[in-house]
Amino acid sequence: MTWNLGRSRLLGAPLREKRGTAQIAMLAICLSLSACSGGDSGGNDDDDGEDPAPDYDWSALRSTLDSYVPDTVSGYAFNLNVDDVSQFTQAGGDISVDSSVLTASATKAPSAAAILTLVDLGLLDLDEPVETYLQDSIDWPFAKRSITMRMLLNHTSGLQTAPDCLSEAVTVTMQECVQEIADAALGFLPGTAFSYGGGSYQVAGYIATVLSGQTWNDFFDMALAEPLDMQSYQFFGDENPRVAGGGTTTADDYRHFQQMFLNGGVYEDRQVLSADLIAEMSTDQIAGRLKLGMPLDRNDFPGYAFGWWISSPELHPGSTGPELSDPGLFGAVPWLDLDLNYSAVSLILSDTDTGLDIFSTARGLILDELLGTEESAQP
């Protein structure tokens, strides 16, 4: 059986050499923050013989990002892509453009996309009870037998949101962690409410390992990182990597994932994910459900789909959207706009509120430049 759409590798094929544990740890601390240096580049990539891209002016964005250092954040890395052209890349403070930064919850959308490749392969049905795929490796309680992969990836399963085992990447196996989650009481009847957390994603990731016969790290590498040429993307831990929040990446590598999404699942002529699944990931999955656990403002981010928050239209005036984002605990915020065909990612090591502030401010400046008007000014 081939791995993913038209891919010639077989399940279990050798993977590219991994970084060692110590090096991954260094990357997650921003390549030893004190050793990182800033860098920037900007402008339009128009050397391929095609019509040149519009002559945008990103000077306001550049100066605004720099204004956050060092009083608000110690450093940042930022990348902006418009119409499949890298428009603006900049870093400042103790983070460089090549720094691999812990993204926390901004890991969810890539993890969900990797798991969804199993749907394209015909190995997984989003609406089939997950017990079907556990192959007796987990003692799955009767009360949880209606839970589906769709529920797991959209936080509507009712499973424990923050089990202790998520913090045990070395001493506990992924199977043991999933059994702990399975044994815990339900927070609500599956499918009836939304409660954000990492427990359901750990179960979803474990199912991917069962179906693929690989570890999570190897599965993610084969399903997403290699076809997207995401050289830096790594997860903490081999035994029990945190599927919903343990990813580290550079801004440029995350851009590859965003561009695949904007291109309807295609990256450099490779169909990594089907257009139908990209559409699923862009369509609100929690409408009409009770929202019990909301880490973000429910008015600003009323929708959610497979790792992506869906913004309120008032936040991106001049664009019909949808605008999708995946903010993380330490302030990493990747986002993309399917109407204006642009993506951006901001990586910092601070907190969610600071990350959202940079996101909001940068978004306004980007919309002003793309639309050529002031209608994108934030209220």
Tab-separated table of N, CA and C in Angstrom, residues 11 39 46 99 188 225 256 306 337:
chain	number	residue	atom	x	y	z
A	11	LEU	N	4.612	1.921	3.835
A	11	LEU	CA	4.541	2.040	5.289
A	11	LEU	C	5.756	1.367	5.904
A	39	GLY	N	17.504	38.666	12.165
A	39	GLY	CA	17.772	38.810	10.745
A	39	GLY	C	16.503	39.169	10.053
A	46	ASP	N	10.322	37.638	-7.514
A	46	ASP	CA	9.801	37.690	-8.871
A	46	ASP	C	10.883	37.354	-9.889
A	99	SER	N	15.465	30.010	13.935
A	99	SER	CA	15.180	29.433	15.246
A	99	SER	C	13.954	28.527	15.187
A	188	PHE	N	-18.794	15.330	29.326
A	188	PHE	CA	-20.137	15.536	28.784
A	188	PHE	C	-20.433	14.430	27.784
A	225	ALA	N	5.608	16.084	7.277
A	225	ALA	CA	6.858	16.842	7.291
A	225	ALA	C	7.691	16.622	6.028
A	256	HIS	N	5.252	26.447	4.944
A	256	HIS	CA	5.026	25.381	3.972
A	256	HIS	C	3.670	24.719	4.210
A	306	PHE	N	-10.837	21.175	13.197
A	306	PHE	CA	-9.632	20.362	13.022
A	306	PHE	C	-8.336	21.137	13.288
A	337	ASP	N	-5.751	33.503	5.452
A	337	ASP	CA	-7.005	34.078	4.964
A	337	ASP	C	-7.278	33.468	3.598
